[in-house]
Amino acid sequence: MVQLYNLHPFGSQQVVPCKQEPELFCCSRDALLVACAPGACRVEVFAVGCSELCEPLGSFSTLGRVLRMAYSEAGDYVVTIEEKNKAIFLRAYVNWRGDLLVGCKNKLVLFCLKQLVVSQDLTILDFERSLILHIQNVTPAEVAFCAGYVAITAELEVLILKLEPSEKAADSTGQRHFEPTGPEEVAIESVLEEAESSQLPDCDDFVICQQPVELLGEESELCGISITLESTGLVGENSHFQMQYLLYRRFTPDLSSFVFSSEESKLHSLQLLPMYEMGSFMKAEGTETTKRELLRLFCFFSLPHVGYLYAVSNLVELISTYQYSEKSQQAVLTPQFLHVITSNNLQCFTVRCSAAAARDEDPYIDTSLKACPPAQLDVCTLRMQLFIGLKAISHFKNHVIVLTKADTEDLTEKKKPSRRFLSRKADNQPKVLPESEPGWNLYIVKTTSTLQLYREMVDYSKTYENVRTESCIHLLSEAHLLVRTALMDPDLKESEEKEDLLAAFRDSCALLGDCYSRFDTKDFHLALPYYKMSGLSMADILKRVDLSSENEAHKYGKGFIFYLQHVLYEDTNEELTEDLAAKVLQIFYLAEPSQMPHVVCSPCTKNMRPKMAMDYLEKVEMVVPSVVVTLCKASLALKMGDQIRCQKELDSYTEMILVCGFIVEPRLLRQQIKGQVRPTELAVYLHETRPGFLVASVLALHENSKMELEEADSYIKMLSAKGGDGVPQLLVDFWEALLVACFQEEVVQKLHFKLASQYVWRLCRKELPDTKPLKTTEDLVNSCCHYGLIFPWVSFMMSLAPPSEQNSSEDLSKLQLGQYETAIDRLLERCPETVIPYAQHELKDEHQALWWKKLLPELCRRTRCAGDNYPVLLSSLKVQQEETSDLNTMKSSV
């Protein structure tokens, strides 16, 4: 469906001062090239875009009459097909570089333009024929080539191919054959054709129409068109190619008119349009440079009354269909618009190229972070501009060039003077047309700037915002895509224009966010990504919504609630004022009362009045009671300085159910401020009054992926006010509880190391825990397999400690785990007297090799550079040597 909006995409226009009647024209990067009418054999060149006037730059002669002319943006050259003495010539007018595809009756020829170094001071450019595509069962009418993709149209058929260099060698003739249809399928198709033809009378009054077909991807190989690749490049260069069919489509003739003409129903305006992004790569000398990388390719072709736009990559998909109001003559596709000419109208349609390419460029589009109007969004017509006798059209940057020619009948009528002015004298003298009426004109029409047209679209959308919401969203989506397309131009440099475009882009996102937040639409969830892309704060958006609607009943739509809910769930640094926080509480109490606990816990509502929040929660609890509401009330009671009420609220549920409440809303225990996790007032209160319950709650958060291990470590250290390398007993309690509950081997190994290190560290420093441990040795031995019976080497260590240090014996008893090599290192560093008893007990069986692989080298190394521990290490080394000798003796006897 095509929408119609009366906008103004076209601005001023000027006439090209051609000396002779133009026949063909095309645009280069900064010039307009006009091929003169038959017999002139000349191309005139005009400057475009430099000033308001179209100034002649010069001209050059051609070999013969120009039948076709095209410009290559990638190669920066002009190529012509010329006729002289009934012979056809292909010529390239070039000071530049690039590849060229030429269509012939039954083949396509690919030329590569190369630099030939003649001498040190002379380099010439020349085309080399590198590939021929021999085609059967179709005669190309138009061809297009871009980035290795080939598009071919016949009268009513379209075929898109992809060429890629191949390592496979061709046959002895340099040819590779592609037969897209199998023998059985060919036979079936032939039988069907014979059956159809046998039923039709042999009469010129009938037109045989084949059934319309669309084949995508691998299915397009069944199109019946066979192609043979013949490599003609130099040996040694990568001249072999492989081919992939991407799309085949066949149409039926347009029989809407009473008089059928195949010439007037065939396809026209085949075009491949690339969209690029700027990528960076490193040169050999180490410098970084940028280059264009193909983002997405688009293919357009048109029937007289319908145009088709496909997105082409490894897969092909139809993006848009264009229905014309009258029969089209020609069309030209640009990244922002499709310009179509009929006999008397220049029409401008919107396109969806940037919507498709943006999704290739940014993987975050279509998520909660970013959005973009869909590529399948209905297109619209912006305007129809009247021109009499339109014949051809081309596009150049922000200009559209059109050629008008009056029909022969019109000129004849115009030449005939009125009867009352006839005389013998006048009859004998030839009548010359005035210069102002040559019968043809070449116009350059300047298109409206992106920002000006964007503002017009936004103003136009306001007429629909209270009447037709879908039209309002559609028009704002068009405005958004218009600006997005301009920003995706790889030639756009850092400038004031780019800053203005970025500002317009953010503004369009905010306007779309407003629409999706207020209107009753199925896509209300898009309010979230569009508001995020706008760069506005939550406070700004709250004020926008308050100002945008006078009707209180429609002020807060589903989209706005959806946006607020998600933002309030995020850990953000934005803090609303007391009034705005109160406004948010009121909104959710009326719209989503079940979400009130999460609103209260958000860092955004930090400045809310606790009494007001408590009143709302009490009302919610009467309707929807839950443990999360109770925990929120306990937290608010602490903020109000009422510990008795906090305790009362906590006593309303068992600790197991309270833990479940913390899993649902972890921000009751932890808050994130500037990227750092900090304990809440409720967490501090539980640390002082219910440390075991707090450890169980933190453990539940970790086990439910709400808190990482390192995050939990720093969190508990903050609670215990322990900085640096100090480890509070509450953290040891958490590690021990996690070791009992955890089944992940990687986490278990980390806990082994942490606990063993802490036990040894305390023993060596004779430091007691800062609080009473929550679990005794007996508790741990009975609850998990990581702790076992007390080993002799542990008893030896316990004998070193004074009898008064009862808590040290707990650490010694627990020190019965850990990795062997890590344990040896730790013991040598902090308690070398115990390393031999430890090794005698632990390094047995498959671990026996660690005696001489780990323990002996470490003792030797540390003995050489030891200080105060030298006697102990020397004694241990002697014992180790004796143990090693005994082990070797045992091995020999075995």
Coordinates of N, CA, C and O in Angstrom, one line a residue, residues 504-655:
A504 N 18.8 16.2 14.7 CA 17.5 15.8 14.2 C 17.2 14.3 14.4 O 16.0 14.0 14.6
F505 N 18.2 13.5 14.3 CA 18.0 12.1 14.6 C 17.5 11.8 16.0 O 16.6 11.1 16.2
R506 N 18.2 12.5 17.0 CA 17.7 12.3 18.4 C 16.3 12.9 18.6 O 15.5 12.3 19.3
D507 N 16.0 14.0 17.9 CA 14.7 14.6 18.0 C 13.6 13.6 17.4 O 12.6 13.4 18.0
S508 N 14.0 13.0 16.3 CA 13.0 12.0 15.7 C 12.8 10.8 16.6 O 11.7 10.3 16.7
C509 N 13.8 10.4 17.3 CA 13.7 9.3 18.2 C 12.8 9.7 19.4 O 11.9 8.9 19.8
A510 N 12.9 10.9 19.9 CA 12.1 11.4 21.0 C 10.6 11.4 20.5 O 9.7 11.1 21.3
L511 N 10.4 11.9 19.3 CA 9.0 12.1 18.8 C 8.4 10.7 18.6 O 7.2 10.5 18.9
L512 N 9.1 9.7 18.1 CA 8.6 8.4 18.0 C 8.3 7.8 19.3 O 7.4 7.0 19.5
G513 N 9.2 8.0 20.3 CA 9.0 7.6 21.7 C 7.7 8.1 22.2 O 7.0 7.4 22.9
D514 N 7.5 9.4 22.0 CA 6.2 10.0 22.4 C 5.0 9.3 21.8 O 4.0 9.1 22.5
C515 N 5.1 9.0 20.5 CA 3.9 8.4 19.9 C 3.7 7.0 20.5 O 2.5 6.6 20.8
Y516 N 4.7 6.2 20.6 CA 4.5 4.8 21.1 C 4.2 4.8 22.6 O 3.6 3.8 23.1
S517 N 4.6 5.9 23.3 CA 4.2 5.9 24.7 C 2.8 6.3 25.0 O 2.2 5.9 26.0
R518 N 2.2 7.1 24.1 CA 0.8 7.6 24.3 C -0.2 6.8 23.5 O -1.3 6.5 24.0
F519 N 0.1 6.4 22.2 CA -0.9 5.8 21.4 C -1.2 4.4 21.7 O -0.3 3.7 22.2
D520 N -2.4 4.0 21.5 CA -2.8 2.6 21.8 C -2.5 1.8 20.5 O -3.2 1.6 19.6
T521 N -1.2 1.2 20.5 CA -0.7 0.5 19.4 C -0.1 -0.8 19.9 O 0.4 -0.9 21.0
K522 N -0.1 -1.8 19.0 CA 0.5 -3.1 19.4 C 2.0 -3.0 19.5 O 2.6 -3.9 20.2
D523 N 2.6 -2.0 19.0 CA 4.1 -1.8 19.1 C 4.5 -0.8 20.2 O 5.5 -0.2 20.1
F524 N 3.7 -0.8 21.3 CA 3.9 0.2 22.3 C 5.3 0.0 23.0 O 5.9 0.9 23.5
H525 N 5.8 -1.2 22.9 CA 7.1 -1.5 23.5 C 8.3 -0.7 22.9 O 9.4 -0.6 23.5
L526 N 8.1 -0.2 21.7 CA 9.1 0.5 21.0 C 9.4 1.9 21.6 O 10.4 2.6 21.3
A527 N 8.5 2.3 22.6 CA 8.8 3.5 23.3 C 10.1 3.5 24.0 O 10.9 4.4 24.1
L528 N 10.5 2.3 24.5 CA 11.7 2.1 25.3 C 13.0 2.4 24.5 O 13.8 3.2 24.8
P529 N 13.2 1.6 23.3 CA 14.4 1.9 22.6 C 14.5 3.3 22.0 O 15.5 3.9 21.9
Y530 N 13.3 3.8 21.5 CA 13.4 5.1 20.9 C 13.7 6.2 21.9 O 14.5 7.1 21.6
Y531 N 13.1 6.1 23.1 CA 13.5 7.1 24.1 C 15.0 7.0 24.5 O 15.6 8.0 24.8
K532 N 15.5 5.7 24.6 CA 16.9 5.6 24.9 C 17.8 6.2 23.8 O 18.8 6.8 24.1
M533 N 17.4 6.0 22.5 CA 18.2 6.6 21.4 C 18.1 8.1 21.4 O 18.9 8.8 20.8
S534 N 17.1 8.7 22.0 CA 16.9 10.1 22.0 C 17.9 10.9 22.9 O 18.2 12.1 22.7
G535 N 18.5 10.1 23.8 CA 19.5 10.8 24.7 C 18.9 11.6 25.8 O 19.6 12.2 26.6
L536 N 17.5 11.5 26.0 CA 16.9 12.3 27.0 C 16.9 11.5 28.3 O 16.9 10.3 28.4
S537 N 16.9 12.3 29.4 CA 16.9 11.6 30.8 C 15.5 11.3 31.1 O 14.5 11.7 30.4
M538 N 15.3 10.5 32.1 CA 13.9 10.1 32.6 C 13.1 11.4 33.0 O 11.9 11.5 32.7
A539 N 13.8 12.3 33.7 CA 13.2 13.5 34.1 C 12.7 14.3 32.9 O 11.5 14.8 32.9
D540 N 13.5 14.4 31.8 CA 13.1 15.1 30.6 C 11.8 14.4 30.0 O 10.9 15.1 29.5
I541 N 11.8 13.1 29.9 CA 10.7 12.4 29.3 C 9.4 12.5 30.2 O 8.3 12.7 29.6
L542 N 9.6 12.5 31.5 CA 8.4 12.7 32.3 C 7.8 14.1 32.1 O 6.5 14.2 32.0
K543 N 8.6 15.1 31.9 CA 8.1 16.4 31.6 C 7.5 16.5 30.2 O 6.4 17.1 30.0
R544 N 8.1 15.8 29.2 CA 7.5 15.8 27.9 C 6.1 15.2 27.9 O 5.2 15.7 27.2
V545 N 6.0 14.0 28.6 CA 4.7 13.4 28.6 C 3.6 14.2 29.3 O 2.5 14.3 28.9
D546 N 4.0 14.9 30.4 CA 3.1 15.8 31.1 C 2.6 16.9 30.2 O 1.5 17.4 30.2
L547 N 3.5 17.4 29.3 CA 3.2 18.6 28.5 C 2.5 18.2 27.2 O 1.8 19.0 26.6
S548 N 2.7 16.9 26.7 CA 2.2 16.6 25.4 C 0.8 16.2 25.3 O 0.2 16.2 24.3
S549 N 0.1 16.0 26.5 CA -1.3 15.6 26.4 C -2.1 16.4 27.5 O -1.7 16.4 28.7
E550 N -3.1 17.0 27.1 CA -4.0 17.7 28.0 C -5.0 16.8 28.6 O -5.6 17.1 29.7
N551 N -5.3 15.7 28.0 CA -6.3 14.7 28.5 C -5.6 13.8 29.5 O -4.8 13.0 29.1
E552 N -5.9 13.9 30.8 CA -5.3 13.1 31.8 C -5.5 11.6 31.6 O -4.7 10.8 31.9
A553 N -6.7 11.3 31.0 CA -7.0 9.8 30.8 C -6.1 9.2 29.8 O -5.8 8.0 29.9
H554 N -5.6 9.9 28.8 CA -4.7 9.3 27.8 C -3.3 9.7 28.0 O -2.5 9.5 27.1
K555 N -2.9 10.3 29.1 CA -1.6 10.8 29.3 C -0.5 9.7 29.4 O 0.5 9.8 28.8
Y556 N -0.9 8.7 30.2 CA 0.1 7.6 30.4 C -0.4 6.3 29.8 O -1.2 5.6 30.4
G557 N 0.1 6.1 28.6 CA -0.3 4.9 27.8 C 0.6 3.7 28.2 O 1.5 3.8 29.0
K558 N 0.2 2.6 27.6 CA 1.0 1.3 27.9 C 2.5 1.5 27.5 O 3.3 0.9 28.2
G559 N 2.8 2.2 26.5 CA 4.2 2.3 26.1 C 5.0 3.1 27.1 O 6.1 2.8 27.4
F560 N 4.3 4.1 27.7 CA 5.0 4.9 28.7 C 5.3 4.1 30.0 O 6.4 4.2 30.6
I561 N 4.3 3.4 30.4 CA 4.4 2.5 31.6 C 5.5 1.5 31.3 O 6.4 1.2 32.2
F562 N 5.5 0.9 30.1 CA 6.5 -0.1 29.7 C 7.9 0.5 29.8 O 8.9 -0.1 30.3
Y563 N 8.1 1.8 29.3 CA 9.4 2.4 29.3 C 9.8 2.7 30.8 O 10.9 2.3 31.2
L564 N 8.9 3.2 31.6 CA 9.3 3.5 33.0 C 9.7 2.3 33.7 O 10.6 2.2 34.5
Q565 N 8.9 1.2 33.5 CA 9.1 0.0 34.2 C 10.5 -0.6 34.0 O 11.2 -1.0 34.9
H566 N 10.9 -0.6 32.7 CA 12.2 -1.1 32.3 C 13.4 -0.2 32.8 O 14.4 -0.7 33.3
V567 N 13.2 1.1 32.7 CA 14.2 2.0 33.2 C 14.4 1.9 34.7 O 15.5 2.0 35.2
L568 N 13.3 1.8 35.4 CA 13.4 1.7 36.9 C 14.0 0.4 37.3 O 14.5 0.3 38.4
Y569 N 14.0 -0.6 36.5 CA 14.6 -1.9 36.8 C 16.1 -1.8 36.6 O 16.9 -2.7 37.1
E570 N 16.6 -0.9 35.8 CA 18.0 -0.8 35.5 C 18.8 -0.1 36.6 O 18.2 0.7 37.4
D571 N 20.0 -0.4 36.7 CA 20.9 0.3 37.6 C 21.4 1.5 36.9 O 22.3 1.5 36.1
T572 N 20.8 2.6 37.3 CA 21.2 3.9 36.6 C 21.6 4.9 37.7 O 21.3 4.8 38.9
N573 N 22.4 5.9 37.2 CA 22.9 6.9 38.1 C 21.9 8.1 38.2 O 22.2 9.0 39.0
E574 N 20.9 8.1 37.5 CA 19.9 9.3 37.5 C 19.1 9.2 38.7 O 18.5 8.2 39.0
E575 N 19.0 10.3 39.4 CA 18.1 10.4 40.6 C 17.1 11.5 40.4 O 17.4 12.6 40.1
L576 N 15.8 11.1 40.4 CA 14.7 12.0 40.2 C 14.6 12.9 41.4 O 14.9 12.6 42.6
T577 N 14.0 14.1 41.2 CA 13.7 15.0 42.3 C 12.6 14.4 43.2 O 11.9 13.5 42.8
E578 N 12.4 15.0 44.3 CA 11.4 14.5 45.2 C 10.0 14.5 44.5 O 9.2 13.6 44.6
D579 N 9.7 15.6 43.8 CA 8.4 15.8 43.2 C 8.2 14.8 42.0 O 7.2 14.1 41.9
L580 N 9.3 14.6 41.2 CA 9.2 13.6 40.1 C 9.1 12.2 40.6 O 8.4 11.3 40.1
A581 N 9.8 11.9 41.7 CA 9.8 10.6 42.3 C 8.4 10.3 42.8 O 7.8 9.2 42.7
A582 N 7.7 11.3 43.4 CA 6.4 11.2 43.9 C 5.4 10.9 42.7 O 4.5 10.1 42.8
K583 N 5.7 11.6 41.6 CA 4.9 11.4 40.4 C 5.0 10.0 39.9 O 4.0 9.4 39.5
V584 N 6.2 9.5 39.9 CA 6.4 8.1 39.4 C 5.6 7.1 40.3 O 5.0 6.2 39.9
L585 N 5.7 7.3 41.7 CA 5.0 6.5 42.6 C 3.5 6.5 42.3 O 2.8 5.5 42.3
Q586 N 2.9 7.7 42.1 CA 1.5 7.9 41.8 C 1.1 7.2 40.5 O 0.1 6.5 40.4
I587 N 2.0 7.3 39.5 CA 1.7 6.6 38.2 C 1.5 5.1 38.3 O 0.6 4.5 37.9
F588 N 2.5 4.5 39.0 CA 2.5 3.1 39.2 C 1.4 2.6 40.1 O 0.9 1.5 40.0
Y589 N 1.1 3.4 41.1 CA 0.0 3.0 42.1 C -1.3 2.9 41.3 O -2.1 2.0 41.5
L590 N -1.5 3.8 40.3 CA -2.7 3.8 39.6 C -2.7 2.8 38.4 O -3.7 2.2 38.1
A591 N -1.5 2.7 37.8 CA -1.5 1.8 36.6 C -1.0 0.4 36.8 O -1.6 -0.5 36.2
E592 N 0.0 0.2 37.6 CA 0.6 -1.1 37.8 C 1.0 -1.2 39.3 O 2.1 -1.2 39.7
P593 N 0.0 -1.4 40.2 CA 0.3 -1.5 41.6 C 1.2 -2.6 42.0 O 1.9 -2.5 43.0
S594 N 1.2 -3.7 41.2 CA 2.0 -4.9 41.6 C 3.5 -4.5 41.4 O 4.4 -5.2 41.9
Q595 N 3.8 -3.5 40.7 CA 5.2 -3.1 40.4 C 5.7 -2.1 41.5 O 6.9 -1.7 41.4
M596 N 4.9 -1.7 42.4 CA 5.3 -0.7 43.4 C 6.6 -1.1 44.2 O 7.4 -0.2 44.4
P597 N 6.8 -2.3 44.6 CA 8.0 -2.6 45.3 C 9.3 -2.4 44.5 O 10.3 -1.9 45.0
H598 N 9.2 -2.7 43.2 CA 10.4 -2.5 42.3 C 10.6 -1.0 42.1 O 11.8 -0.5 42.0
V599 N 9.5 -0.2 42.1 CA 9.7 1.3 41.9 C 10.3 1.8 43.2 O 11.2 2.7 43.1
V600 N 9.9 1.4 44.3 CA 10.5 1.9 45.6 C 12.0 1.5 45.7 O 12.8 2.3 46.2
C601 N 12.4 0.4 45.2 CA 13.8 -0.1 45.3 C 14.7 0.5 44.2 O 15.9 0.3 44.3
S602 N 14.1 1.2 43.2 CA 14.9 1.8 42.1 C 15.8 2.9 42.7 O 15.3 3.8 43.4
P603 N 17.1 3.0 42.2 CA 17.9 4.1 42.6 C 17.4 5.5 42.1 O 17.7 6.5 42.6
C604 N 16.5 5.4 41.1 CA 16.0 6.7 40.5 C 15.1 7.4 41.5 O 15.0 8.6 41.5
T605 N 14.4 6.6 42.4 CA 13.4 7.1 43.3 C 14.0 7.3 44.7 O 13.3 7.3 45.7
K606 N 15.3 7.4 44.8 CA 16.0 7.5 46.0 C 15.6 8.7 46.8 O 15.5 8.7 48.1
N607 N 15.2 9.8 46.2 CA 14.7 11.0 46.9 C 13.3 11.1 47.2 O 12.7 12.1 47.6
M608 N 12.6 9.9 47.1 CA 11.1 9.9 47.4 C 10.9 10.1 48.9 O 11.8 9.9 49.8
R609 N 9.7 10.5 49.3 CA 9.4 10.6 50.7 C 9.0 9.2 51.2 O 8.0 8.6 50.8
P610 N 9.7 8.7 52.2 CA 9.5 7.3 52.7 C 8.0 7.2 53.2 O 7.4 6.1 53.0
K611 N 7.5 8.2 53.9 CA 6.1 8.1 54.4 C 5.1 7.9 53.3 O 4.2 7.1 53.4
M612 N 5.3 8.6 52.2 CA 4.4 8.5 51.1 C 4.5 7.1 50.5 O 3.5 6.5 50.2
A613 N 5.7 6.6 50.3 CA 5.9 5.3 49.7 C 5.3 4.2 50.6 O 4.7 3.3 50.2
M614 N 5.5 4.4 52.0 CA 4.9 3.4 52.9 C 3.4 3.4 52.8 O 2.8 2.3 52.8
D615 N 2.8 4.5 52.7 CA 1.3 4.6 52.5 C 0.8 3.9 51.3 O -0.2 3.1 51.3
Y616 N 1.5 4.1 50.2 CA 1.2 3.4 49.0 C 1.3 1.9 49.1 O 0.5 1.1 48.7
L617 N 2.4 1.4 49.7 CA 2.7 0.0 49.9 C 1.6 -0.7 50.8 O 1.2 -1.8 50.5
E618 N 1.2 0.1 51.8 CA 0.2 -0.5 52.7 C -1.1 -0.7 51.9 O -1.9 -1.7 52.1
K619 N -1.5 0.2 51.0 CA -2.7 0.1 50.2 C -2.5 -1.1 49.3 O -3.5 -1.8 49.0
V620 N -1.3 -1.2 48.7 CA -1.1 -2.3 47.8 C -1.2 -3.7 48.5 O -1.7 -4.6 48.0
E621 N -0.6 -3.7 49.7 CA -0.6 -5.0 50.5 C -2.0 -5.5 50.8 O -2.2 -6.7 50.9
M622 N -2.9 -4.5 50.9 CA -4.3 -4.9 51.2 C -4.9 -5.6 50.0 O -5.8 -6.5 50.2
V623 N -4.4 -5.3 48.8 CA -5.0 -5.9 47.6 C -4.1 -7.0 47.1 O -4.7 -8.1 46.8
V624 N -2.8 -6.8 47.0 CA -1.9 -7.8 46.5 C -0.8 -8.0 47.5 O 0.3 -7.5 47.3
P625 N -1.0 -8.8 48.6 CA 0.1 -9.0 49.6 C 1.2 -9.9 49.0 O 0.9 -10.8 48.2
S626 N 2.4 -9.6 49.4 CA 3.5 -10.4 48.9 C 4.7 -10.2 49.9 O 4.8 -9.2 50.6
V627 N 5.7 -11.1 49.9 CA 6.8 -11.0 50.7 C 7.7 -9.8 50.3 O 8.4 -9.2 51.1
V628 N 7.7 -9.5 49.0 CA 8.5 -8.4 48.5 C 8.0 -7.0 49.0 O 8.7 -6.1 49.4
V629 N 6.6 -6.9 49.1 CA 6.0 -5.7 49.7 C 6.4 -5.6 51.1 O 6.8 -4.5 51.6
T630 N 6.4 -6.7 51.9 CA 6.8 -6.7 53.3 C 8.2 -6.3 53.5 O 8.6 -5.5 54.3
L631 N 9.1 -6.8 52.6 CA 10.5 -6.4 52.7 C 10.8 -5.0 52.4 O 11.6 -4.3 53.0
C632 N 10.0 -4.4 51.4 CA 10.1 -3.0 51.1 C 9.6 -2.2 52.3 O 10.2 -1.1 52.6
K633 N 8.6 -2.6 52.9 CA 8.1 -1.9 54.1 C 9.1 -1.9 55.2 O 9.3 -0.9 55.9
A634 N 9.8 -3.0 55.4 CA 10.9 -3.1 56.4 C 12.0 -2.1 56.0 O 12.6 -1.4 56.9
S635 N 12.4 -2.0 54.8 CA 13.4 -1.1 54.3 C 13.0 0.3 54.6 O 13.8 1.1 55.0
L636 N 11.8 0.7 54.2 CA 11.3 2.0 54.4 C 11.2 2.4 55.9 O 11.5 3.5 56.3
A637 N 10.9 1.4 56.8 CA 10.8 1.6 58.2 C 12.2 2.0 58.7 O 12.3 2.9 59.6
L638 N 13.3 1.4 58.2 CA 14.6 1.8 58.6 C 15.0 3.2 58.1 O 15.6 4.0 58.9
K639 N 14.5 3.6 56.9 CA 14.8 4.9 56.5 C 14.0 6.0 57.3 O 14.5 7.1 57.5
M640 N 12.9 5.5 57.9 CA 12.2 6.4 58.8 C 12.7 6.3 60.2 O 12.1 7.0 61.1
G641 N 13.7 5.5 60.5 CA 14.3 5.4 61.8 C 13.5 4.5 62.8 O 13.7 4.6 64.0
D642 N 12.7 3.6 62.3 CA 11.8 2.8 63.1 C 12.3 1.4 63.0 O 11.8 0.6 62.2
Q643 N 13.3 1.0 63.8 CA 13.8 -0.4 63.8 C 12.8 -1.4 64.3 O 12.8 -2.6 63.9
I644 N 11.9 -1.0 65.3 CA 11.0 -1.9 65.8 C 10.0 -2.4 64.7 O 9.7 -3.5 64.6
R645 N 9.5 -1.4 63.9 CA 8.6 -1.8 62.9 C 9.3 -2.6 61.8 O 8.7 -3.6 61.3
C646 N 10.6 -2.3 61.6 CA 11.4 -3.1 60.6 C 11.4 -4.6 61.1 O 11.2 -5.5 60.3
Q647 N 11.7 -4.8 62.4 CA 11.8 -6.1 62.9 C 10.4 -6.8 62.8 O 10.3 -8.0 62.5
K648 N 9.4 -6.1 63.1 CA 8.0 -6.6 63.0 C 7.7 -7.1 61.6 O 7.1 -8.2 61.4
E649 N 8.0 -6.3 60.6 CA 7.8 -6.7 59.2 C 8.6 -8.0 58.9 O 8.1 -8.9 58.2
L650 N 9.8 -8.0 59.3 CA 10.6 -9.2 59.0 C 10.1 -10.5 59.7 O 10.3 -11.6 59.2
D651 N 9.5 -10.3 60.8 CA 8.9 -11.5 61.5 C 7.6 -12.0 60.9 O 7.1 -13.0 61.4
S652 N 7.1 -11.3 59.9 CA 5.9 -11.7 59.3 C 6.0 -13.0 58.5 O 5.0 -13.6 58.2
Y653 N 7.2 -13.3 58.0 CA 7.5 -14.5 57.2 C 8.7 -15.2 57.7 O 9.5 -14.7 58.5
T654 N 8.8 -16.5 57.4 CA 9.9 -17.3 57.7 C 11.1 -16.8 56.9 O 11.0 -16.2 55.9
E655 N 12.3 -17.1 57.4 CA 13.5 -16.7 56.8 C 13.6 -17.2 55.4 O 14.1 -16.6 54.4

